[in-house]
Short mmCIF file of C-alpha atoms in Angstrom, two decimals:
data_model
loop_
_atom_site.label_atom_id
_atom_site.label_comp_id
_atom_site.label_asym_id
_atom_site.label_seq_id
_atom_site.Cartn_x
_atom_site.Cartn_y
_atom_site.Cartn_z
CA MET Y 1323 166.09 79.43 160.54
CA LYS Y 1324 162.84 79.58 162.26
CA TYR Y 1325 159.62 79.83 160.13
CA MET Y 1326 156.05 80.47 161.01
CA MET Y 1327 153.89 78.31 158.77
CA PHE Y 1328 150.34 79.67 158.55
CA VAL Y 1329 147.73 76.97 157.63
CA ALA Y 1330 144.93 78.47 155.67
CA THR Y 1331 141.87 77.47 153.60
CA ASP Y 1332 141.69 78.08 149.82
CA THR Y 1333 138.84 78.57 147.62
CA THR Y 1334 140.42 76.40 144.84
CA PRO Y 1335 141.65 73.21 146.43
CA ASP Y 1336 143.56 70.45 144.57
CA THR Y 1337 141.08 68.30 142.42
CA SER Y 1338 143.56 65.52 141.54
CA SER Y 1339 142.76 61.99 142.60
CA GLU Y 1340 145.96 61.38 144.42
CA PRO Y 1341 145.38 59.85 147.87
CA PRO Y 1342 145.22 62.52 150.63
CA ALA Y 1343 148.27 63.11 152.78
CA ASP Y 1344 147.89 62.20 156.45
CA ILE Y 1345 148.50 64.72 159.21
CA GLU Y 1346 149.69 62.14 161.67
CA THR Y 1347 152.39 60.95 159.23
CA TRP Y 1348 153.39 64.57 158.58
CA PHE Y 1349 153.60 65.32 162.26
CA ALA Y 1350 155.46 62.18 163.11
CA ASP Y 1351 158.11 63.06 160.42
CA VAL Y 1352 158.68 66.58 161.36
CA GLU Y 1353 158.62 66.03 165.07
CA GLY Y 1354 160.93 63.05 164.73
CA ARG Y 1355 163.51 65.04 162.82
CA GLY Y 1356 163.39 67.87 165.39
CA LYS Y 1357 162.03 70.41 162.88
CA TRP Y 1358 158.77 71.14 164.79
CA VAL Y 1359 158.81 73.72 167.56
CA THR Y 1360 155.13 74.14 168.29
CA GLY Y 1361 151.80 74.50 166.53
CA ASP Y 1362 147.98 74.27 166.82
CA ARG Y 1363 144.61 74.48 165.30
CA LEU Y 1364 142.67 77.75 165.81
CA ARG Y 1365 139.00 78.20 166.42
CA PRO Y 1366 137.04 79.52 163.36
CA VAL Y 1367 136.87 83.19 162.42
CA GLU Y 1368 133.36 83.46 163.99
CA ASP Y 1369 135.25 83.24 167.29
CA ALA Y 1370 137.77 85.97 166.44
CA THR Y 1371 137.80 89.21 168.33
CA THR Y 1372 139.70 92.28 166.99
CA VAL Y 1373 141.14 94.94 169.29
CA ARG Y 1374 142.39 98.33 168.53
CA VAL Y 1375 143.15 101.39 170.74
CA ARG Y 1376 142.44 104.74 169.21
CA SER Y 1377 142.91 108.01 171.19
CA GLY Y 1378 142.98 106.12 174.45
CA GLU Y 1379 139.76 104.08 173.72
CA THR Y 1380 139.90 100.35 173.26
CA LEU Y 1381 137.77 99.29 170.38
CA VAL Y 1382 136.71 95.64 170.45
CA THR Y 1383 134.92 94.24 167.44
CA ASP Y 1384 133.58 90.84 166.42
CA GLY Y 1385 135.44 89.04 163.79
CA PRO Y 1386 138.79 88.98 162.04
CA PHE Y 1387 140.76 92.07 160.82
CA THR Y 1388 140.84 90.99 157.18
CA GLU Y 1389 138.00 90.54 154.79
CA SER Y 1390 138.83 87.40 152.97
CA LYS Y 1391 137.42 84.21 151.72
CA ASP Y 1392 140.44 82.29 152.84
CA TRP Y 1393 141.15 81.80 156.55
CA ILE Y 1394 144.00 80.94 158.82
CA ILE Y 1395 142.98 77.83 160.63
CA GLY Y 1396 146.09 76.90 162.20
CA PHE Y 1397 149.92 77.39 162.52
CA ASP Y 1398 153.16 75.51 163.06
CA VAL Y 1399 156.54 76.98 164.03
CA LEU Y 1400 159.32 75.12 162.13
CA GLU Y 1401 163.13 75.15 162.69
CA CYS Y 1402 164.66 74.54 159.28
CA GLU Y 1403 168.13 74.63 157.73
CA ASP Y 1404 166.80 76.94 154.93
CA LEU Y 1405 163.72 77.94 153.07
CA ASP Y 1406 163.86 74.90 150.72
CA GLU Y 1407 163.68 72.63 153.68
CA ALA Y 1408 160.53 74.54 154.99
CA ILE Y 1409 159.07 74.39 151.50
CA GLU Y 1410 159.66 70.61 151.46
CA ILE Y 1411 157.95 70.17 154.86
CA ALA Y 1412 155.04 72.52 153.77
CA SER Y 1413 154.48 70.70 150.63
CA LYS Y 1414 153.85 67.43 152.43
CA HIS Y 1415 151.24 68.96 154.85
CA PRO Y 1416 147.80 67.79 153.95
CA MET Y 1417 146.52 71.45 153.83
CA ALA Y 1418 149.01 72.11 151.02
CA ARG Y 1419 146.44 70.44 148.80
CA SER Y 1420 143.16 71.16 150.41
CA GLY Y 1421 144.16 74.68 151.38
CA ARG Y 1422 147.40 76.66 151.25
CA LEU Y 1423 150.41 77.33 153.49
CA GLU Y 1424 152.39 80.64 154.03
CA LEU Y 1425 155.93 80.44 155.19
CA ARG Y 1426 157.15 83.54 157.06
CA PRO Y 1427 160.74 83.66 158.53
CA PHE Y 1428 161.01 84.97 162.09
CA TRP Y 1429 162.53 88.41 162.37
CA PRO Y 1430 165.62 87.86 164.83
CA MET Y 1431 165.50 90.00 167.95
CA ASP Y 1432 169.16 91.16 167.33
CA GLU Y 1433 168.21 92.50 163.92
CA GLY Y 1434 166.93 95.99 163.45
CA MET N 965 190.89 79.01 169.63
CA THR N 966 188.15 79.48 166.94
CA GLY N 967 190.35 79.72 163.85
CA ASP N 968 188.41 82.84 162.73
CA TRP N 969 189.95 85.98 163.90
CA ASP N 970 187.00 88.34 163.31
CA LEU N 971 184.70 85.90 165.06
CA ALA N 972 187.13 85.38 168.03
CA GLU N 973 187.38 89.22 168.46
CA ASP N 974 183.61 89.61 168.35
CA CYS N 975 183.18 86.97 170.96
CA VAL N 976 185.73 88.52 173.29
CA GLN N 977 184.12 91.77 172.87
CA ASP N 978 180.83 90.09 173.53
CA ALA N 979 182.23 88.40 176.72
CA VAL N 980 183.37 91.70 178.11
CA GLU N 981 180.05 93.30 177.55
CA ARG N 982 178.37 90.43 179.24
CA ALA N 983 180.88 90.73 182.10
CA LEU N 984 179.94 94.42 182.49
CA ALA N 985 176.28 93.33 182.65
CA HIS N 986 176.69 90.25 184.93
CA TRP N 987 179.40 91.19 187.45
CA PRO N 988 177.52 94.09 189.17
CA ARG N 989 174.64 91.85 189.67
CA ASP N 990 176.27 88.34 190.29
CA GLY N 991 179.55 89.65 191.67
CA VAL N 992 183.06 89.38 190.17
CA PRO N 993 183.98 85.72 189.65
CA ASP N 994 187.01 84.16 191.30
CA ASN N 995 189.00 84.10 188.17
CA PRO N 996 187.83 86.94 185.90
CA ALA N 997 190.16 86.15 183.17
CA ALA N 998 189.17 82.54 182.86
CA TRP N 999 185.52 83.54 183.04
CA LEU N 1000 186.07 85.84 180.12
CA THR N 1001 187.81 83.17 178.02
CA THR N 1002 185.18 80.46 178.78
CA THR N 1003 182.35 82.94 178.04
CA ALA N 1004 184.02 84.02 174.82
CA HIS N 1005 184.57 80.37 173.92
CA ARG N 1006 180.89 79.43 174.60
CA ARG N 1007 179.79 82.48 172.73
CA ALA N 1008 182.05 81.50 169.74
CA LEU N 1009 180.47 77.97 169.72
CA ASP N 1010 176.98 79.62 169.68
CA VAL N 1011 177.86 81.84 166.90
CA LEU N 1012 179.61 79.09 164.89
CA ARG N 1013 176.56 76.89 165.36
CA ARG N 1014 174.23 79.61 164.15
CA ARG N 1015 176.70 80.40 161.30
CA ARG N 1016 176.85 76.83 160.13
CA THR N 1017 173.33 77.21 158.73
CA GLU N 1018 174.26 80.65 157.52
CA ALA N 1019 177.44 79.41 155.92
CA GLY N 1020 175.53 78.81 152.70
CA LYS N 1021 174.28 82.38 152.80
CA LEU N 1022 177.77 83.84 153.44
CA ARG N 1023 179.23 81.75 150.49
CA GLU N 1024 176.42 83.06 148.42
CA LEU N 1025 177.13 86.61 149.25
CA THR N 1026 180.77 86.12 148.50
CA ALA N 1027 179.84 84.48 145.17
CA LEU N 1028 177.45 87.27 144.38
CA ALA N 1029 180.11 89.77 145.10
CA THR N 1030 182.76 87.93 143.16
CA PHE N 1031 180.47 87.69 140.09
CA ASP N 1032 179.70 91.39 140.33
CA GLU N 1033 183.42 92.07 140.29
CA ARG N 1034 184.01 89.70 137.30
CA SER N 1035 181.18 91.17 135.35
CA ALA N 1036 182.59 94.64 135.83
CA GLY N 1037 185.62 93.50 133.65
CA THR N 1038 185.48 91.93 130.21
CA GLY N 1039 182.77 89.34 130.78
CA PRO N 1040 181.77 86.67 133.12
CA ASP N 1041 183.57 83.77 131.41
CA PRO N 1042 187.12 83.64 132.80
CA ASP N 1043 187.17 79.92 133.28
CA PRO N 1044 183.95 78.15 132.08
CA HIS N 1045 185.42 74.66 132.57
CA GLY N 1046 186.57 75.08 136.13
CA GLU N 1047 184.49 72.60 138.12
CA VAL N 1048 184.17 74.73 141.31
CA TYR N 1049 183.34 77.79 139.20
CA ARG N 1050 180.82 75.83 137.26
CA ASP N 1051 179.00 74.51 140.32
CA ASP N 1052 179.09 78.01 141.77
CA ARG N 1053 177.43 79.35 138.67
CA LEU N 1054 174.70 76.61 138.76
CA ARG N 1055 174.02 77.36 142.40
CA LEU N 1056 173.89 81.02 141.56
CA LEU N 1057 171.46 80.52 138.73
CA PHE N 1058 169.09 78.46 140.93
CA THR N 1059 169.43 81.09 143.75
CA CYS N 1060 168.57 83.91 141.41
CA CYS N 1061 165.63 82.01 139.92
CA HIS N 1062 164.16 80.75 143.17
CA PRO N 1063 160.37 80.57 142.78
CA ALA N 1064 159.94 82.36 146.11
CA LEU N 1065 161.45 85.57 144.53
CA PRO N 1066 159.13 87.86 142.47
CA LEU N 1067 159.54 87.20 138.70
CA ALA N 1068 160.77 90.61 137.91
CA GLY N 1069 163.45 90.24 140.71
CA GLN N 1070 164.46 86.83 139.31
CA VAL N 1071 165.01 88.26 135.85
CA ALA N 1072 166.90 91.36 137.10
CA LEU N 1073 169.21 89.44 139.42
CA THR N 1074 169.90 86.79 136.88
CA LEU N 1075 170.90 89.48 134.46
CA LYS N 1076 173.03 91.17 136.96
CA THR N 1077 174.85 88.29 138.59
CA VAL N 1078 174.79 85.45 136.10
CA ALA N 1079 174.86 87.42 132.78
CA GLY N 1080 177.02 90.24 134.36
CA LEU N 1081 174.96 93.27 133.06
CA SER N 1082 175.23 96.49 134.91
CA THR N 1083 172.23 97.90 136.82
CA ARG N 1084 172.09 100.64 134.31
CA GLU N 1085 172.00 98.25 131.33
CA ILE N 1086 169.18 96.29 132.91
CA ALA N 1087 167.25 99.38 133.73
CA ARG N 1088 167.47 100.48 130.16
CA ALA N 1089 166.37 97.22 128.86
CA PHE N 1090 163.26 97.18 131.02
CA LEU N 1091 162.50 100.82 130.37
CA VAL N 1092 162.84 101.72 134.06
CA SER N 1093 165.23 104.17 135.88
CA GLU N 1094 168.37 103.06 137.24
CA ALA N 1095 167.21 103.83 140.75
CA THR N 1096 164.11 101.66 140.35
CA MET N 1097 166.18 98.72 139.02
CA GLY N 1098 168.61 99.23 141.82
CA GLN N 1099 165.80 99.03 144.28
CA ARG N 1100 164.48 95.82 142.64
CA LEU N 1101 167.74 94.19 142.76
CA LEU N 1102 168.25 95.19 146.42
CA ARG N 1103 164.72 93.98 147.50
CA THR N 1104 165.45 90.58 145.72
CA ARG N 1105 168.78 90.28 147.53
CA THR N 1106 167.22 91.18 150.78
CA LYS N 1107 164.54 88.49 150.34
CA ILE N 1108 167.11 85.89 149.66
CA ALA N 1109 168.96 86.79 152.96
CA ASN N 1110 165.75 87.23 155.05
CA THR N 1111 163.95 84.13 153.93
CA GLY N 1112 166.78 81.82 154.14
CA ILE N 1113 167.26 80.91 150.40
CA THR N 1114 170.54 79.16 150.38
CA PHE N 1115 173.00 79.08 147.59
CA ARG N 1116 172.54 75.55 146.35
CA VAL N 1117 171.34 73.23 143.61
CA PRO N 1118 167.89 71.92 144.35
CA GLU N 1119 167.33 68.27 145.52
CA PRO N 1120 167.00 65.77 142.64
CA HIS N 1121 163.25 65.37 143.00
CA ARG N 1122 162.90 69.24 142.61
CA LEU N 1123 165.43 69.69 139.84
CA ALA N 1124 162.90 69.40 137.01
CA GLU N 1125 160.51 71.95 138.31
CA ARG N 1126 163.18 74.41 139.48
CA THR N 1127 165.00 74.02 136.09
CA ALA N 1128 161.64 74.95 134.33
CA GLY N 1129 161.66 78.07 136.48
CA VAL N 1130 165.24 78.97 135.26
CA LEU N 1131 164.26 78.29 131.72
CA ALA N 1132 161.24 80.47 132.14
CA VAL N 1133 163.46 83.37 133.14
CA VAL N 1134 165.81 82.92 130.21
CA TYR N 1135 162.81 82.61 127.79
CA LEU N 1136 161.25 85.94 129.20
CA VAL N 1137 164.59 87.68 128.81
CA PHE N 1138 164.73 86.55 125.18
CA ASN N 1139 161.11 87.63 124.53
CA GLU N 1140 161.65 91.06 126.04
CA GLY N 1141 164.57 91.40 123.49
CA TYR N 1142 162.74 89.79 120.49
CA ALA N 1143 159.43 91.68 120.61
CA VAL N 1144 159.31 94.96 122.31
CA THR N 1145 155.82 95.26 123.61
CA GLU N 1146 155.56 98.97 123.46
CA GLY N 1147 157.27 101.91 121.60
CA GLU N 1148 160.02 101.87 119.10
CA GLY N 1149 163.03 99.67 118.38
CA THR N 1150 164.17 96.23 119.15
CA ARG N 1151 166.47 95.12 121.87
CA ASP N 1152 168.95 92.78 120.34
CA ASP N 1153 171.30 93.07 123.26
CA LEU N 1154 168.79 91.43 125.64
CA ALA N 1155 167.88 88.61 123.05
CA ALA N 1156 171.71 88.00 122.71
CA GLU N 1157 172.10 87.91 126.44
CA ALA N 1158 169.27 85.39 126.68
CA VAL N 1159 171.00 83.23 123.99
CA ARG N 1160 174.17 83.39 126.02
CA LEU N 1161 172.38 82.52 129.24
CA ALA N 1162 170.74 79.64 127.47
CA GLY N 1163 174.14 78.44 126.36
CA LEU N 1164 175.38 78.65 129.93
CA VAL N 1165 172.49 76.72 131.27
CA ALA N 1166 173.07 74.03 128.60
CA GLN N 1167 176.70 73.93 129.58
CA LEU N 1168 175.65 73.46 133.21
CA LEU N 1169 172.81 70.87 132.68
CA PRO N 1170 173.82 69.35 129.31
CA GLU N 1171 171.60 66.27 129.83
CA ASP N 1172 168.28 68.14 130.23
CA ASP N 1173 166.25 67.82 127.14
CA GLU N 1174 164.30 70.96 127.75
CA VAL N 1175 167.41 73.00 128.44
CA GLN N 1176 168.85 71.90 125.09
CA GLY N 1177 165.42 72.49 123.53
CA LEU N 1178 165.38 76.20 124.83
CA ARG N 1179 168.90 76.79 123.69
CA ALA N 1180 167.99 75.33 120.22
CA LEU N 1181 164.90 77.53 120.02
CA LEU N 1182 166.63 80.77 120.95
CA LEU N 1183 169.63 80.20 118.68
CA LEU N 1184 167.31 79.32 115.71
CA GLN N 1185 165.21 82.53 116.28
CA HIS N 1186 168.11 84.66 116.96
CA ALA N 1187 169.80 83.49 113.77
CA ARG N 1188 167.04 85.34 111.78
CA ARG N 1189 167.61 88.72 113.59
CA ALA N 1190 169.54 90.50 110.76
CA ALA N 1191 166.83 89.53 108.19
CA ARG N 1192 163.84 90.56 110.43
CA THR N 1193 164.23 94.26 109.37
CA ASP N 1194 165.14 95.78 106.04
CA ALA N 1195 167.64 98.61 105.31
CA ALA N 1196 164.95 101.14 106.43
CA GLY N 1197 164.33 99.39 109.64
CA GLU N 1198 160.95 98.09 108.55
CA LEU N 1199 159.84 94.56 109.63
CA VAL N 1200 160.12 91.88 107.14
CA PRO N 1201 157.81 88.80 107.54
CA MET N 1202 159.59 85.47 107.56
CA GLU N 1203 158.37 84.48 103.99
CA GLU N 1204 159.96 87.56 102.56
CA GLN N 1205 163.21 87.45 104.43
CA ASP N 1206 166.49 87.12 102.65
CA ARG N 1207 167.62 83.69 103.98
CA SER N 1208 171.19 84.32 103.06
CA ARG N 1209 171.24 86.91 105.81
CA TRP N 1210 170.35 84.31 108.40
CA ASP N 1211 173.24 83.47 110.67
CA HIS N 1212 174.05 79.94 109.60
CA ARG N 1213 176.53 79.47 112.34
CA LEU N 1214 173.73 80.04 114.91
CA VAL N 1215 171.33 77.76 112.92
CA ALA N 1216 174.03 74.93 113.06
CA ALA N 1217 174.47 75.43 116.76
CA GLY N 1218 170.76 75.37 117.30
CA LEU N 1219 170.31 72.23 115.26
CA ALA N 1220 173.06 70.56 117.21
CA SER N 1221 171.29 71.28 120.59
CA LEU N 1222 168.01 70.08 119.02
CA ALA N 1223 169.76 66.76 118.14
CA THR N 1224 171.05 66.51 121.69
CA ALA N 1225 167.54 66.95 122.99
CA ARG N 1226 166.13 64.29 120.60
CA ALA N 1227 168.86 61.84 121.68
CA THR N 1228 167.43 61.87 125.14
CA ARG N 1229 164.56 59.93 123.81
CA ARG N 1230 162.23 61.68 126.39
CA PRO N 1231 158.79 62.78 125.14
CA PRO N 1232 159.28 66.28 123.76
CA GLY N 1233 158.64 69.24 125.98
CA SER N 1234 157.32 72.67 124.97
CA TYR N 1235 160.70 74.25 124.26
CA ARG N 1236 161.81 71.20 122.20
CA LEU N 1237 158.55 71.31 120.10
CA GLN N 1238 159.01 75.07 119.43
CA ALA N 1239 162.63 74.38 118.49
CA GLU N 1240 161.34 71.74 116.04
CA ILE N 1241 159.11 74.24 114.43
CA ALA N 1242 161.96 76.87 114.27
CA ALA N 1243 164.18 74.16 112.72
CA GLN N 1244 161.73 73.50 109.96
CA HIS N 1245 161.93 77.25 109.01
CA ALA N 1246 165.72 77.34 109.51
CA THR N 1247 166.38 74.33 107.14
CA ALA N 1248 163.93 75.33 104.30
CA PRO N 1249 165.96 76.85 101.51
CA GLU N 1250 162.88 78.81 100.42
CA ALA N 1251 159.80 79.81 102.32
CA ALA N 1252 157.68 77.92 99.72
CA GLU N 1253 159.64 74.69 100.53
CA THR N 1254 158.79 74.72 104.30
CA ASP N 1255 157.52 71.41 105.45
CA TRP N 1256 154.27 72.66 106.69
CA ALA N 1257 153.00 69.18 107.56
CA ARG N 1258 155.72 68.75 110.12
CA VAL N 1259 155.10 72.28 111.52
CA VAL N 1260 151.50 71.51 111.98
CA ALA N 1261 152.27 68.20 113.60
CA ALA N 1262 154.63 69.91 116.07
CA TYR N 1263 151.88 72.60 116.85
CA HIS N 1264 149.36 69.79 117.45
CA ALA N 1265 151.77 68.17 119.93
CA LEU N 1266 152.49 71.62 121.51
CA LEU N 1267 148.80 72.19 122.04
CA GLU N 1268 148.50 68.89 123.69
CA ILE N 1269 150.86 69.91 126.51
CA GLN N 1270 150.29 73.65 126.42
CA PRO N 1271 146.69 74.32 125.52
CA SER N 1272 147.03 78.12 125.00
CA PRO N 1273 145.11 80.24 122.49
CA VAL N 1274 148.44 81.72 121.17
CA VAL N 1275 149.53 78.20 120.14
CA ALA N 1276 146.05 77.59 118.69
CA LEU N 1277 146.58 80.82 116.76
CA ASN N 1278 150.00 79.79 115.36
CA ARG N 1279 148.53 76.39 114.41
CA ALA N 1280 145.90 78.22 112.42
CA VAL N 1281 148.61 80.11 110.50
CA ALA N 1282 150.45 76.81 109.76
CA LEU N 1283 147.17 75.06 108.65
CA GLY N 1284 146.71 78.04 106.28
CA PHE N 1285 150.00 77.19 104.63
CA ARG N 1286 149.55 73.45 104.63
CA ASP N 1287 145.92 73.22 103.47
CA GLY N 1288 145.26 76.65 102.01
CA PRO N 1289 143.97 80.02 103.48
CA GLU N 1290 140.34 78.87 103.76
CA ALA N 1291 141.44 76.05 106.07
CA GLY N 1292 143.53 78.44 108.04
CA LEU N 1293 140.38 80.80 108.43
CA ASP N 1294 138.32 77.86 109.64
CA ALA N 1295 140.93 77.06 112.35
CA LEU N 1296 141.06 80.68 113.23
CA ALA N 1297 137.33 80.97 113.60
CA GLU N 1298 137.76 78.29 116.37
CA VAL N 1299 140.32 80.35 118.14
CA GLU N 1300 138.24 83.51 117.88
CA GLY N 1301 135.15 81.54 119.04
CA ALA N 1302 136.99 80.76 122.26
CA GLY N 1303 137.14 84.54 122.89
CA ARG N 1304 140.27 84.61 125.02
CA LEU N 1305 142.41 86.78 122.80
CA ALA N 1306 140.03 89.75 122.42
CA ASP N 1307 142.52 92.66 122.51
CA TYR N 1308 145.41 90.80 120.83
CA HIS N 1309 146.39 92.57 117.54
CA LEU N 1310 147.75 89.37 115.97
CA LEU N 1311 144.36 87.82 115.87
CA PRO N 1312 142.90 90.26 113.19
CA ALA N 1313 146.34 90.40 111.74
CA VAL N 1314 146.43 86.76 111.09
CA ARG N 1315 142.90 86.84 109.76
CA ALA N 1316 143.86 89.77 107.49
CA ASP N 1317 146.81 87.80 106.16
CA LEU N 1318 144.79 84.70 105.45
CA LEU N 1319 141.91 86.75 103.74
CA ARG N 1320 144.63 88.46 101.71
CA ARG N 1321 145.97 85.07 100.51
CA ALA N 1322 142.54 83.88 99.77
CA GLY N 1323 142.23 87.04 97.47
CA ARG N 1324 139.30 88.47 99.73
CA ASN N 1325 140.93 91.86 99.57
CA GLU N 1326 138.10 94.03 101.03
CA GLU N 1327 137.60 91.85 103.93
CA ALA N 1328 141.44 91.73 104.36
CA ALA N 1329 141.75 95.50 104.36
CA ALA N 1330 139.04 95.68 107.08
CA ALA N 1331 140.89 93.18 109.23
CA TYR N 1332 144.14 94.91 108.86
CA ARG N 1333 142.41 98.17 110.06
CA GLU N 1334 140.95 96.26 112.98
CA ALA N 1335 144.60 95.00 113.87
CA LEU N 1336 145.82 98.65 113.53
CA ASP N 1337 143.50 99.76 116.28
CA LEU N 1338 145.21 97.23 118.64
CA VAL N 1339 148.80 97.26 117.70
CA ARG N 1340 151.26 98.69 120.12
CA THR N 1341 154.66 98.93 118.48
CA ALA N 1342 155.50 101.40 115.83
CA ALA N 1343 157.29 98.79 113.57
CA GLU N 1344 154.41 96.55 113.62
CA ARG N 1345 152.07 99.46 112.81
CA ARG N 1346 154.01 100.48 109.87
CA PHE N 1347 154.10 96.85 108.66
CA LEU N 1348 150.33 96.48 108.84
CA GLU N 1349 149.92 99.93 107.11
CA ARG N 1350 152.12 98.77 104.27
CA ARG N 1351 149.88 95.78 103.83
CA VAL N 1352 146.76 97.94 103.71
CA ARG N 1353 148.42 100.11 100.94
CA GLU N 1354 149.43 97.02 98.93
CA ILE N 1355 145.83 95.73 98.97
CA VAL N 1356 144.32 99.07 98.14
CA ALA N 1357 146.91 99.49 95.13
CA ARG N 1358 145.93 95.93 93.98
CA SER N 1359 142.25 96.28 93.89
#
């Protein structure tokens, strides 16, 4: 199963004193096991552009399309056996503690 | 070739469709029959490869279907000791209670596939229409399939937290049955179902102290069900209950589970502590002989690991019995001071009861009326009204 993992900020990060997880370690592990398809960081919401077409007119506005205090700051595409494996990978990502992660399964092309 | 007739047939069909798409463009191959076979074979490998990860899902669907069929019959317990069956049930339980599913869906699917209730029965228990419950079950099953939740027992390092999720579902089912939040009547069926589920979980995970703790708690509370209402259907508080009407078979089973939990020598969890409290009540021959010191100690320990105002409220009640109503009122004032149970009818109801015991009748009557403004079930309302009448008659 392929999952999109959105990496987002969170207004209530973990306050425990556990040592922070390291992104290099995380990446080396998921890449090494062939679970990582692609992924990247994204520029901040100040650099977001929203596009809509209404009645033939293209409306371009500054900023993201959701009003929120938490922002998507990156993404990873994961190829996992099942949701539990994806949860396992997500829970080891450093942003699981300083932010939050959202796992969304891909909708296969051959499914309606 | 593939050992799976349906798959082979699908793949040949698929190869023919591909041929129809490719041949006009690339030309007919030298050996069309061989092309078809090779393509079908490759396609079968593709599909098999994909299915390997989906195999769990297929097994799960088969199991869900099988359990639905079984539950349509006399009950879901044809062979509780069969190892394969046991493992399947455990996997089913963890699948139904997966934390990625909405809680209401977890509860509904557990009752449907593990407990074997019909959609109609679950709908009635949760006061929604059968169509609504059917939708809820369908959405939950769809999420299992779409998100790749597989039919398996969690990894050892996840077992404790996932078991806690299963227990939360069982406890929620019991509480729905034990205390109806709105309207008339009790739903003993649902409570009995939760007791049965707790027994099943204990059978599947016998060494987990919290599993045994929850089973003990539910059995000990359920044992009192017949005595909780009188002939007229009115609520009877525990101190006035006819203890000969408690189900002593259930009490014994509950105490046995509690002993198993204690024998693990792990620090007690929240279900075990609640079971310890229930056991003090269950083993006291008379209300007046309850070992309140032990009850208070258990509430102290419970408050340490579960600092909730409801636990603090219960501790105030226990303190009121151990050290007298004035001490209970002091403890209650602390709970009220925290201000987190503002609309909870049991807060003024407990205060009223303590005031009544302290002989402060006028204040007690006022507090009962305060509770009456907040109470939501008819049975509790009648109980509070009875108390007001008793006080007025006395003074």
